[in-house]
Short mmCIF file of C-alpha atoms and ligand atoms in Angstrom, two decimals:
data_model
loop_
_atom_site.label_atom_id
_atom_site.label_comp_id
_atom_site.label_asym_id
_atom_site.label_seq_id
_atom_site.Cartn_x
_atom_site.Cartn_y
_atom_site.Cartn_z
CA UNK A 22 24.39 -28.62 -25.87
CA UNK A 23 21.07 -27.73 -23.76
CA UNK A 24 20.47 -24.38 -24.39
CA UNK A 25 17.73 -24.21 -21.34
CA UNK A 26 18.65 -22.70 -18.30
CA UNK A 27 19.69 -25.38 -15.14
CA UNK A 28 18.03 -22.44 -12.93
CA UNK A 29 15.50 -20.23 -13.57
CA UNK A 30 14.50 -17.36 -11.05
CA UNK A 31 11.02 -15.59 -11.12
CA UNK A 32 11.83 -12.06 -10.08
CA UNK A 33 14.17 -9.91 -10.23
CA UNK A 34 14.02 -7.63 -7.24
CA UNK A 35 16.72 -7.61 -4.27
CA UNK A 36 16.23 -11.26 -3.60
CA UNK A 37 15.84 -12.38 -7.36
CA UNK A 38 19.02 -10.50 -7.93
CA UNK A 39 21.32 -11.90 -5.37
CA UNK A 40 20.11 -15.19 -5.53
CA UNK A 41 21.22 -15.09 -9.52
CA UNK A 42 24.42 -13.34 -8.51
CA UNK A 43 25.34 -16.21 -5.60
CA UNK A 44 24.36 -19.62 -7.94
CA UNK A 45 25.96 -19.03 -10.70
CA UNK A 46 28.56 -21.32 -11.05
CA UNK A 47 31.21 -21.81 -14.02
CA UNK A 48 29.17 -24.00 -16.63
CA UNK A 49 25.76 -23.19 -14.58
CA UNK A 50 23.28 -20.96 -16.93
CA UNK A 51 20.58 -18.86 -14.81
CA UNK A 52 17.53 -17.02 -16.46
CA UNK A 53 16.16 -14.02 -14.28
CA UNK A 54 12.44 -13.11 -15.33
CA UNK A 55 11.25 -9.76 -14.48
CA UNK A 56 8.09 -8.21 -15.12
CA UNK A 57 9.22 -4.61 -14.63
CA UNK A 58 12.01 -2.97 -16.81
CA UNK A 59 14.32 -2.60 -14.24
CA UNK A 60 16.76 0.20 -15.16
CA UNK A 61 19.02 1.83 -12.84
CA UNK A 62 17.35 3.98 -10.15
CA UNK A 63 18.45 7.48 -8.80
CA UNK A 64 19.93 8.10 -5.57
CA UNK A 65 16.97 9.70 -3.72
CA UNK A 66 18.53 11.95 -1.10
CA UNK A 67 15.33 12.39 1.69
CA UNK A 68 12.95 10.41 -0.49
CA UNK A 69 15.00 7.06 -0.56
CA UNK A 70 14.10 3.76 1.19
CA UNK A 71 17.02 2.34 2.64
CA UNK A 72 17.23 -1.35 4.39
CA UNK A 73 19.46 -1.99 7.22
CA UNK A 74 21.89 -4.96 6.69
CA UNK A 75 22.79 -7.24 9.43
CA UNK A 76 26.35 -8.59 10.31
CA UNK A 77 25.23 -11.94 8.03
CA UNK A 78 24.21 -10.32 4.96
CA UNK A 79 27.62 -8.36 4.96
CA UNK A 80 29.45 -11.47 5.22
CA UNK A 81 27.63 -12.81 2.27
CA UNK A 82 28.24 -10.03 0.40
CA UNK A 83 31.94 -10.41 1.10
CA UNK A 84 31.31 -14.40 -0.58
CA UNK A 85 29.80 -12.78 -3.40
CA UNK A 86 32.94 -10.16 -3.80
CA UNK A 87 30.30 -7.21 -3.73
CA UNK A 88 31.24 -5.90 0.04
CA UNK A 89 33.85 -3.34 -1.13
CA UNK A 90 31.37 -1.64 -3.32
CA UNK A 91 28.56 -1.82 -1.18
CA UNK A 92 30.37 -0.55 1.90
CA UNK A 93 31.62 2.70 0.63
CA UNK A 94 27.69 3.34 -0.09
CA UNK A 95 26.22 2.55 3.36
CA UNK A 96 26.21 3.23 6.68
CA UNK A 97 27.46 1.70 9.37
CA UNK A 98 25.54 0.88 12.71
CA UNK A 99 28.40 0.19 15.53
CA UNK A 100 25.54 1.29 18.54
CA UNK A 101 22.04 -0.04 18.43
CA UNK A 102 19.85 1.96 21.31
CA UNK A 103 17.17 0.62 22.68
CA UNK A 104 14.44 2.96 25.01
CA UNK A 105 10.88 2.51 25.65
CA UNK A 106 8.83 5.71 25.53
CA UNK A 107 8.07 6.96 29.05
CA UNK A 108 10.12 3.92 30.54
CA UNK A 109 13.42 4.34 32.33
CA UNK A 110 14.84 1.17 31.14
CA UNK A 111 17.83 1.95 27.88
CA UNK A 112 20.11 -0.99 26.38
CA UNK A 113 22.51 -0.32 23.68
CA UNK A 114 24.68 -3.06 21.97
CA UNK A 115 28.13 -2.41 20.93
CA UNK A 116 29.95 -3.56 17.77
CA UNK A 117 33.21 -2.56 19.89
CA UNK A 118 31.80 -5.39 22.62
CA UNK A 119 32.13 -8.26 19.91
CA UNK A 120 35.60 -7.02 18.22
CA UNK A 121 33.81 -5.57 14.81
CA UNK A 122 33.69 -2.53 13.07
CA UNK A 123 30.27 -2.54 12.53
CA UNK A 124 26.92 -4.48 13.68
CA UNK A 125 25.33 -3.99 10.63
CA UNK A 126 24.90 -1.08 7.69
CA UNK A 127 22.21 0.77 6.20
CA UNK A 128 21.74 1.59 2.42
CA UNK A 129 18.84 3.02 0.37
CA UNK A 130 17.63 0.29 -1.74
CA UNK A 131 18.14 2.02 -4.95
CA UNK A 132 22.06 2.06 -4.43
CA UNK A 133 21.94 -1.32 -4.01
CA UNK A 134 19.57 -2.42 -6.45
CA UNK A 135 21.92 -0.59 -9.08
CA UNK A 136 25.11 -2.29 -7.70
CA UNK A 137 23.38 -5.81 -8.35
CA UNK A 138 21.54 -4.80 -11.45
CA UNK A 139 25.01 -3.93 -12.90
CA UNK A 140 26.75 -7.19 -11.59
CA UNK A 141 24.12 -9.17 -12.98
CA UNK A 142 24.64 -7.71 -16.68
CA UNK A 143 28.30 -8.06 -16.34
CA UNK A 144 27.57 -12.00 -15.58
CA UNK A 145 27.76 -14.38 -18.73
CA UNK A 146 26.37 -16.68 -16.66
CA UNK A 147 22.95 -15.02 -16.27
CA UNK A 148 20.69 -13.75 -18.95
CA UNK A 149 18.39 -10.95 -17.60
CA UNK A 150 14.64 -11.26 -19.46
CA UNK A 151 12.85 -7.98 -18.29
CA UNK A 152 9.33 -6.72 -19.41
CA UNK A 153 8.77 -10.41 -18.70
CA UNK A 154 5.88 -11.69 -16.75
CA UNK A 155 5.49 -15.08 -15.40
CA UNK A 156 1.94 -16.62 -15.75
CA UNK A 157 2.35 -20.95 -15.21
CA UNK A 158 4.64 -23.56 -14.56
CA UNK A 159 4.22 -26.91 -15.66
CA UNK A 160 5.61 -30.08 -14.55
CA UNK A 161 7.66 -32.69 -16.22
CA UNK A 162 10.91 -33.69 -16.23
CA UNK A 163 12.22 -30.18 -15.59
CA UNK A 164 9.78 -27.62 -14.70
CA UNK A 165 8.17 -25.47 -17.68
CA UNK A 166 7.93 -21.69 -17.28
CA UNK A 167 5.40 -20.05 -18.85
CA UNK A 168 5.98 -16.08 -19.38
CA UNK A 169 5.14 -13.27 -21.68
CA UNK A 170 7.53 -11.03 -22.84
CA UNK A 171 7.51 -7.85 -24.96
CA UNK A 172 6.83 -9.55 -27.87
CA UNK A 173 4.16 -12.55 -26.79
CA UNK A 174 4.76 -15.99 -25.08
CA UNK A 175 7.74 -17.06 -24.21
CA UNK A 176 8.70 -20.41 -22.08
CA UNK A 177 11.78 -21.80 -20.36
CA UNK A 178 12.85 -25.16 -18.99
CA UNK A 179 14.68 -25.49 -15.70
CA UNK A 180 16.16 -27.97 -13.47
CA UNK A 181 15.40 -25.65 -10.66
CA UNK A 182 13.52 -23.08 -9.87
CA UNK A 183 13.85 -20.26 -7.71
CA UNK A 184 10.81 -17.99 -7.11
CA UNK A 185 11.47 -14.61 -6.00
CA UNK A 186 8.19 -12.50 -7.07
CA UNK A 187 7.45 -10.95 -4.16
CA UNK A 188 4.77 -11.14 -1.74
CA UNK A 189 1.63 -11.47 -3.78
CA UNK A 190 3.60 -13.79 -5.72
CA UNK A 191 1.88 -15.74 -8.64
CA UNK A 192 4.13 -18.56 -8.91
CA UNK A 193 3.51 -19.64 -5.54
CA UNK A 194 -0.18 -19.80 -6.52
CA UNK A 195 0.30 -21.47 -9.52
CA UNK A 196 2.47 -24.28 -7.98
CA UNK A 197 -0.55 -24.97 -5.49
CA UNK A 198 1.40 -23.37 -2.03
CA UNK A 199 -0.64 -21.95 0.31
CA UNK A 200 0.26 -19.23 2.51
CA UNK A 201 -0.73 -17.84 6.03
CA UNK A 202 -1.72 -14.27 6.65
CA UNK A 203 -1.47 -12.65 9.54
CA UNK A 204 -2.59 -8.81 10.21
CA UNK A 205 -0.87 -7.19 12.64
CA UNK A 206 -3.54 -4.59 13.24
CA UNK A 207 -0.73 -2.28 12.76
CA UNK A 208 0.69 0.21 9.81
CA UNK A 209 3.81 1.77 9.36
CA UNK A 210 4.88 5.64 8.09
CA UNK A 211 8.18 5.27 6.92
CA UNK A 212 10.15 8.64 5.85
CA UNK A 213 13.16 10.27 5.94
CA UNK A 214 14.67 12.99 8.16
CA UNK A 215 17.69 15.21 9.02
CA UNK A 216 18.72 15.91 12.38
CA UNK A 217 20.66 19.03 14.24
CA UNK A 218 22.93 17.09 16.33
CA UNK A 219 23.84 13.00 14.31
CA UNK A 220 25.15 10.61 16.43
CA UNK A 221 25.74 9.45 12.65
CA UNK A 222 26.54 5.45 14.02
CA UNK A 223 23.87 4.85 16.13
CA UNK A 224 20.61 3.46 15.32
CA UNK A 225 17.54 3.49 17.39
CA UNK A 226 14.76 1.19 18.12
CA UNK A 227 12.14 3.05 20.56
CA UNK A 228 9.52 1.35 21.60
CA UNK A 229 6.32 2.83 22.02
CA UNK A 230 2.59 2.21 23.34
CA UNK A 231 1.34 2.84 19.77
CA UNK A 232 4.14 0.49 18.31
CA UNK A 233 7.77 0.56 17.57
CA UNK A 234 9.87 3.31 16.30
CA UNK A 235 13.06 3.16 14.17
CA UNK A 236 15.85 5.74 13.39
CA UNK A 237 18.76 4.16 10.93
CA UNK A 238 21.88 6.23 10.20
CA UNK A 239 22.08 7.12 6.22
CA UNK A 240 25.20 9.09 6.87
CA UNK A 241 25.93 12.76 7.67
CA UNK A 242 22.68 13.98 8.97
CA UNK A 243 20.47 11.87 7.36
CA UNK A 244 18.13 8.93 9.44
CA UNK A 245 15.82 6.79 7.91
CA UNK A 246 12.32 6.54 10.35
CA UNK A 247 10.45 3.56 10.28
CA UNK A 248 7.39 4.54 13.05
CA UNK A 249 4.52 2.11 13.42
CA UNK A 250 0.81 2.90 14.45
CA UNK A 251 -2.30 1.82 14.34
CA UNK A 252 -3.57 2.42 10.81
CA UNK A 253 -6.23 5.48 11.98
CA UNK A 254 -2.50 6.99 13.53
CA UNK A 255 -0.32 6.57 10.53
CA UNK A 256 -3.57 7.87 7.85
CA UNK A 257 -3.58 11.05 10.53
CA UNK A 258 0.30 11.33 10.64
CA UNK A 259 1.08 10.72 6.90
CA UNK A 260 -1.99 13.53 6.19
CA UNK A 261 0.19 16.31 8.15
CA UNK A 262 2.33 18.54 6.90
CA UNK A 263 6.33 18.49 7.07
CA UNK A 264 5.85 20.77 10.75
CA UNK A 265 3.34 19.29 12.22
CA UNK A 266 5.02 15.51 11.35
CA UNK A 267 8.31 16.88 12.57
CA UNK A 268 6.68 18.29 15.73
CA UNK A 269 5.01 14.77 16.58
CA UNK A 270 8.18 12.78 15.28
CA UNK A 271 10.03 14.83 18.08
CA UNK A 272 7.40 14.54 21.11
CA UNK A 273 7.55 10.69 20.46
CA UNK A 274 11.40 10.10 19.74
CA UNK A 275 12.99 13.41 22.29
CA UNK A 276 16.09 14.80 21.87
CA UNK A 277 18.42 12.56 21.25
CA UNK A 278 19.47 13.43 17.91
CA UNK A 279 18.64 17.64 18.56
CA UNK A 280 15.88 18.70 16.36
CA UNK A 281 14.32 17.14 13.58
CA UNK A 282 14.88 19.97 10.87
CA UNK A 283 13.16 18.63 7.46
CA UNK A 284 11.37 15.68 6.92
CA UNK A 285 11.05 13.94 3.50
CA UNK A 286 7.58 12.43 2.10
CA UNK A 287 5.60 10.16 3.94
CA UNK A 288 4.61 6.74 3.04
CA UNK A 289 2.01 4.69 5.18
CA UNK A 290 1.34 1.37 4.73
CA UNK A 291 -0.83 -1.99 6.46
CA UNK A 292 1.62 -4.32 8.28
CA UNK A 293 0.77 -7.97 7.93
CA UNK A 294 2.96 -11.20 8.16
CA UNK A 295 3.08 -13.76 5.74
CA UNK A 296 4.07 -16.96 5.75
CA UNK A 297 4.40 -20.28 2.67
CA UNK A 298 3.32 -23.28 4.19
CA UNK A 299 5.74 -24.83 2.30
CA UNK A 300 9.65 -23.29 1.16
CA UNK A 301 10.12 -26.16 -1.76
CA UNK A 302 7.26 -28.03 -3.54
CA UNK A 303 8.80 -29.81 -7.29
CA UNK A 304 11.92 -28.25 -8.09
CA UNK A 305 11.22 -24.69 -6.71
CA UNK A 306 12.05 -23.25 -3.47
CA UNK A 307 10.20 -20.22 -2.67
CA UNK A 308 12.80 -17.38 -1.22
CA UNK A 309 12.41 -13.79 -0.08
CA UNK A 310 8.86 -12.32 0.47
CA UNK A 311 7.20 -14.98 -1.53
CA UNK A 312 8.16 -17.25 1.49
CA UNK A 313 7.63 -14.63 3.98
CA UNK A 314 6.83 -11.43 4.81
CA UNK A 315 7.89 -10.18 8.21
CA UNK A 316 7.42 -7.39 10.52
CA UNK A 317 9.95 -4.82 9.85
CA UNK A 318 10.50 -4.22 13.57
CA UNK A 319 13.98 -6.26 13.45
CA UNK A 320 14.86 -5.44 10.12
CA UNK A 321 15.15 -9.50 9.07
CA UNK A 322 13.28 -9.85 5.95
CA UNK A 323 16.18 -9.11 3.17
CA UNK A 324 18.35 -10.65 5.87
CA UNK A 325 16.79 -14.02 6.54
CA UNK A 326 16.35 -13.81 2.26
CA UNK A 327 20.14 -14.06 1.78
CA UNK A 328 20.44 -16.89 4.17
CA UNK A 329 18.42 -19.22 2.75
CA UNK A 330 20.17 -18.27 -0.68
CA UNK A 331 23.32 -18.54 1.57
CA UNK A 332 22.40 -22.42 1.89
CA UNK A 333 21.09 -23.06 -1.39
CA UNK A 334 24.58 -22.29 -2.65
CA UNK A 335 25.66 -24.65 -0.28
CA UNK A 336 23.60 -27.62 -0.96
CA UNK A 337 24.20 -27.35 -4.18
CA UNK A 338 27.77 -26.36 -4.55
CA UNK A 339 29.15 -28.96 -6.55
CA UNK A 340 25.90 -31.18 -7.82
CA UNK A 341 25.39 -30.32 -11.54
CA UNK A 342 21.62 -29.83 -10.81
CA UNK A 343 20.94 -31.14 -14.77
CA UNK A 344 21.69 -34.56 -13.24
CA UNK A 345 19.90 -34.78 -9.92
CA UNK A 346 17.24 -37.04 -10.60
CA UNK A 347 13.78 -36.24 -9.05
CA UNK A 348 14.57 -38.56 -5.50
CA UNK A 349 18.33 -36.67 -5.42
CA UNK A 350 16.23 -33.43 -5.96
CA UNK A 351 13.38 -34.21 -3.48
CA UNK A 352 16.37 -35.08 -0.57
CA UNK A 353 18.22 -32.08 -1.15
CA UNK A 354 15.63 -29.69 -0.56
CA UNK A 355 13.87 -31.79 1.93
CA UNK A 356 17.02 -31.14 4.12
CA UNK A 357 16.69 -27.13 3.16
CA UNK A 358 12.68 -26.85 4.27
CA UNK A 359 13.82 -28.57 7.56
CA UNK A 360 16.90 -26.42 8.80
CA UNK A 361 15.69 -23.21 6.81
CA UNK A 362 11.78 -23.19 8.58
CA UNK A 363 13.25 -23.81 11.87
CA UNK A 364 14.55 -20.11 11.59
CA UNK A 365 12.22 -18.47 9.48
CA UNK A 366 9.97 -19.92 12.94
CA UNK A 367 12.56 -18.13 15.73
CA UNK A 368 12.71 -15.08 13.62
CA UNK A 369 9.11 -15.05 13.30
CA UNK A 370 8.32 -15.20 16.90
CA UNK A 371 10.94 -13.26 18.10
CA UNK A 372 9.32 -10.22 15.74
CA UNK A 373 5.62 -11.14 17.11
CA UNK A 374 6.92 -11.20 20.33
CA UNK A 375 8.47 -8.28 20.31
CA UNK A 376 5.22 -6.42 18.76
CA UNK A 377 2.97 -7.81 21.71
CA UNK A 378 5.49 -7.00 24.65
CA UNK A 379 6.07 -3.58 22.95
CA UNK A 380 2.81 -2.46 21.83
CA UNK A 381 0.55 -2.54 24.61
CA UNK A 382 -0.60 0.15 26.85
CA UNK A 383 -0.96 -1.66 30.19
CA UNK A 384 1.01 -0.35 32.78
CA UNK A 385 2.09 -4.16 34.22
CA UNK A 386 3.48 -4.62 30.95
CA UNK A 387 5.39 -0.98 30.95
CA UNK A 388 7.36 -2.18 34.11
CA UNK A 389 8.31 -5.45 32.20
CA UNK A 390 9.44 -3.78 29.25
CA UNK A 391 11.30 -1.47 31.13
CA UNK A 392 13.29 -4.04 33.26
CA UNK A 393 13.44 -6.28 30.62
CA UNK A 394 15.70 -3.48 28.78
CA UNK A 395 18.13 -2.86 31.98
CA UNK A 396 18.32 -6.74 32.32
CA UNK A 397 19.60 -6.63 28.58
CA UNK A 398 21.40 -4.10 29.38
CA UNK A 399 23.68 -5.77 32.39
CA UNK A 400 23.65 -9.33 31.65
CA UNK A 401 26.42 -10.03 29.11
CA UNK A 402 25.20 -13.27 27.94
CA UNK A 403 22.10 -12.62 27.48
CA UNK A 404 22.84 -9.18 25.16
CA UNK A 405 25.06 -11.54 23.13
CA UNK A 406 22.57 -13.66 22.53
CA UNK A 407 20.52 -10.69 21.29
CA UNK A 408 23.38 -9.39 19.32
CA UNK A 409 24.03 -12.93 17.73
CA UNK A 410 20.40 -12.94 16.69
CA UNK A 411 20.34 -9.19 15.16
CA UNK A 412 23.51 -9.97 13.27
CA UNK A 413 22.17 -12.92 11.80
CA UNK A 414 24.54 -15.87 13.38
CA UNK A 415 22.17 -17.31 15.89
CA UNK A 416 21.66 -20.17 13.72
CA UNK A 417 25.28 -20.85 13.28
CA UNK A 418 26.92 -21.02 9.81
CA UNK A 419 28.13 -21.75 6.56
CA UNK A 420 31.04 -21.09 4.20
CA UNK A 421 29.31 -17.25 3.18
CA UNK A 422 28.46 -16.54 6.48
CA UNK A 423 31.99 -16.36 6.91
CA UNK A 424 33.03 -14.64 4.19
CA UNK A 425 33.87 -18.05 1.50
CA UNK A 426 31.69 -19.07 -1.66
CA UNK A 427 31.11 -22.92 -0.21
C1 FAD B 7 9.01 -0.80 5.95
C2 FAD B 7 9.90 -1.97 5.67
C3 FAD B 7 11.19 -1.92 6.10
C4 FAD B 7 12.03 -3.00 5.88
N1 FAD B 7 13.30 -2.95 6.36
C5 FAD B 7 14.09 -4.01 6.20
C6 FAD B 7 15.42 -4.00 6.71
O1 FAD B 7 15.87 -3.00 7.26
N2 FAD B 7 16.18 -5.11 6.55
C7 FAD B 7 15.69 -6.24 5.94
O2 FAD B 7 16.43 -7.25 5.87
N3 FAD B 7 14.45 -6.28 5.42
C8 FAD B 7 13.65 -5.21 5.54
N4 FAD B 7 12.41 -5.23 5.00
C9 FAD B 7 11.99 -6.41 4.19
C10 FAD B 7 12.55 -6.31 2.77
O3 FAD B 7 12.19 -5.07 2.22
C11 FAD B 7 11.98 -7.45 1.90
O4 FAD B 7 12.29 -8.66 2.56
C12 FAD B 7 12.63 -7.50 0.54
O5 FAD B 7 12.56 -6.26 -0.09
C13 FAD B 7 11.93 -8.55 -0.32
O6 FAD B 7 12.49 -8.55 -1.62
P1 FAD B 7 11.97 -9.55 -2.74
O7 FAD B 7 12.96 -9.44 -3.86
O8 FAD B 7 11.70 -10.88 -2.15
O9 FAD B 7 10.54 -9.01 -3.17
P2 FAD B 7 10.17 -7.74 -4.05
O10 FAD B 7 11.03 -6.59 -3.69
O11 FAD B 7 8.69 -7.57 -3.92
O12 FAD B 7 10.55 -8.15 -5.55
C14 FAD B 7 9.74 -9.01 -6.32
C15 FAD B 7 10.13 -8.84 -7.79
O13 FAD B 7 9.35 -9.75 -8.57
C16 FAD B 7 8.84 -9.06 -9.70
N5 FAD B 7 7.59 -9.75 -10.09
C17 FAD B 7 6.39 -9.72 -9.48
N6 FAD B 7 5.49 -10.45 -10.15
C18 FAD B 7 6.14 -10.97 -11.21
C19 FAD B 7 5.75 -11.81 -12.30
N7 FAD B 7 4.48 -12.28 -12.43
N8 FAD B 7 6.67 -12.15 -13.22
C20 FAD B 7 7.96 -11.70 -13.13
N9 FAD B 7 8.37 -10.89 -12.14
C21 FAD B 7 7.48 -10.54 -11.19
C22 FAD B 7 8.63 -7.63 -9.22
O14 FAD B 7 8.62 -6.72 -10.31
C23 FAD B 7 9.83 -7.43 -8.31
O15 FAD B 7 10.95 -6.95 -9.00
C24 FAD B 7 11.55 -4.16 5.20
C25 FAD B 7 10.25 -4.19 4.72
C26 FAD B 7 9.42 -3.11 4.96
C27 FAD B 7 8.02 -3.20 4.47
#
């Protein structure tokens, strides 16, 4: 018997993880290799990071039989408000308009990284190589990975290969892909903050002249603040102390949510999209922020991540991947670069457009923003259409986007 993997993933971070836990398949082997040594994290209370899950990803967490335990973890969003700093325009989607319980959910990432890290060992179908860092691939037959682990080289052989390193990714360099860069000009200071009076099931997307800010439920009175600036801003906001940041949180955000009574650390960072020319390139498919790195303004990245692992399940559900040969191969994911770049594209220029209509100071552009939000607001169709896209379905489906392992 072949003792070499028929899949091989490089990275084992959110994406890495999920992607192991969804192809696995009765007689299927995967190998995960992670550089870091990935034990289970802490719940952080006001210094988590948390990532907002959309309708989609929930649904493909159902496929994966991971929902129940994930749910009773996160929150759930069943109002998204939308406002524009100084603008009189407001729009707020409804779970309750489209028959659900929720539109999405947040979690911190820890909680969720333990809940896969702890699937993943239970799986006999997935051997976990951490402290492991990729350094080459080469090409034959199957595709040689070339790694070292605690105790010196190490190589495996796979019939596929799924690369999940992240965004500075080195297998994506070493397989020859070029990527495009694209700085926003922006950064963002992401924290953590509780509230006086929770609306605990609404989340809120303000936008601002200096850029877009974010409020996620985490529960109780808990909100997780995304706020973007430009990167002179977020160095000035991230230097103040917990007052003065609460004090300038609350002149740009209001009332809403009563007063912002403690703030947790501040992280700033540079906000840049990147995006793989290519998503598959001899038996790897690039997936999760090694294909692209998107503005967090709609909260897509993770998101868009577990559909394309969502339809690599699917086209290969029942091929034993060992015995694709290389034109078999090369048509399969021909057909996933085609229908998975056409939405990696919408989702792309839905976020830049969103960051050009909504960060700009000229007045012209105030007025459009601001009827642009009441039009939303009364025109059913059109706020479905927006819905669809938040929750993920705009690009119609497959068997784990409702629910079903294909
Ligand atoms: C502020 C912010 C907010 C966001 N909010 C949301 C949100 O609400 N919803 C959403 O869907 N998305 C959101 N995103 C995007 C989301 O965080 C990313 O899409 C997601 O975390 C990418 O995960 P990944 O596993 O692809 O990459 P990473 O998390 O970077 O994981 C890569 C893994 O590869 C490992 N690795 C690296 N190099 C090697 C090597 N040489 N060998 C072996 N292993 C290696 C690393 O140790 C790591 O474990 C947000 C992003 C930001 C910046």
């Amino acid at each position: 018997m072949n003792s070499d993997p028929e899949i091989a993933i490089v990275g084992g971070g959110l994406v890495g993880l999920c992607a192991a836990l969804a192809i696995q398949h009765p007689g299927r082997q995967v190998h995960v290799i992670e550089s870091s040594a990935l034990a289970p994290k802490k719940a952080a209370g006001l210094e988590s990071r948390s990532i907002a899950l959309s309708y989609a990803s929930v649904q493909i967490f159902k496929a994966l039989g991971l929902w129940n335990a994930i749910k009773k973890q996160a929150a759930p969003i069943r109002t998204i408000h939308i406002s524009s700093q100084g603008q009189w325009g407001v729009a707020r989607l409804r779970a309750a308009d489209y028959a659900l319980e929720a539109l999405g959910y947040v979690i911190e990432s820890n909680i969720l990284g333990n809940l896969l890290l702890d699937q993943v060992k239970k799986s006999n179908l997935i051997t976990l190589d951490t402290e492991a860092k990729f350094e080459s691939t080469a090409q034959g037959e199957t595709v040689q990975l070339n790694f070292r682990g605690r105790n010196g080289p190490k190589q495996v052989n796979a019939n596929l290969v799924l690369v999940a390193d992240g965004g500075s990714s080195k297998a994506r360099t070493s397989l020859g892909i070029e990527h495009r860069c694209i700085d926003y000009g922006q950064s963002a200071v992401i924290t953590n903050v509780r509230v006086s009076k929770p609306s605990p099931y609404t989340a809120y997307e303000r936008f601002t002249p200096q850029g877009p800010l974010a409020m996620l439920p985490l529960g109780k009175s808990r909100y997780a603040c995304v706020w973007t600036h430009d990167p002179d801003n977020t160095d000035r906001l991230t230097g103040l102390d917990n007052d003065q940041f609460a004090e300038a949180l609350q002149k740009c955000f209001g009332y809403r949510l009563g007063f912002i009574e403690q703030v947790g650390q501040r992280h700033g960072f540079s906000l840049h999209r990147s995006e793989a020319l290519t998503l598959a390139k001899n038996r790897c498919v690039l997936i999760g922020s090694a294909a692209n790195a998107l503005h967090p303004v709609a909260g897509q990245g993770f998101n868009l991540a577990l559909r394309d692992v969502a339809s690599l399940c699917e086209l290969f559900q029942d091929e034993s991947i060992r015995n694709l040969n290389e034109i078999a191969m090369a048509d399969i994911l021909s057909k996933y670069e085609i229908s998975r770049k056409a939405e990696h594209r919408q989702v792309i220029r839905l976020g830049d457009g969103l960051v050009s209509l909504y960060s700009n100071e000229l007045p012209l552009l105030g007025h459009l923003r601001a009827g642009a939000l009441s039009l939303l607001d009364i025109i059913p169709g059109l706020k479905a259409q927006v819905a669809l896209f938040g929750m993920g379905f705009t690009f119609g489906g497959n068997s784990m986007l409702r629910g079903q392992m294909p």
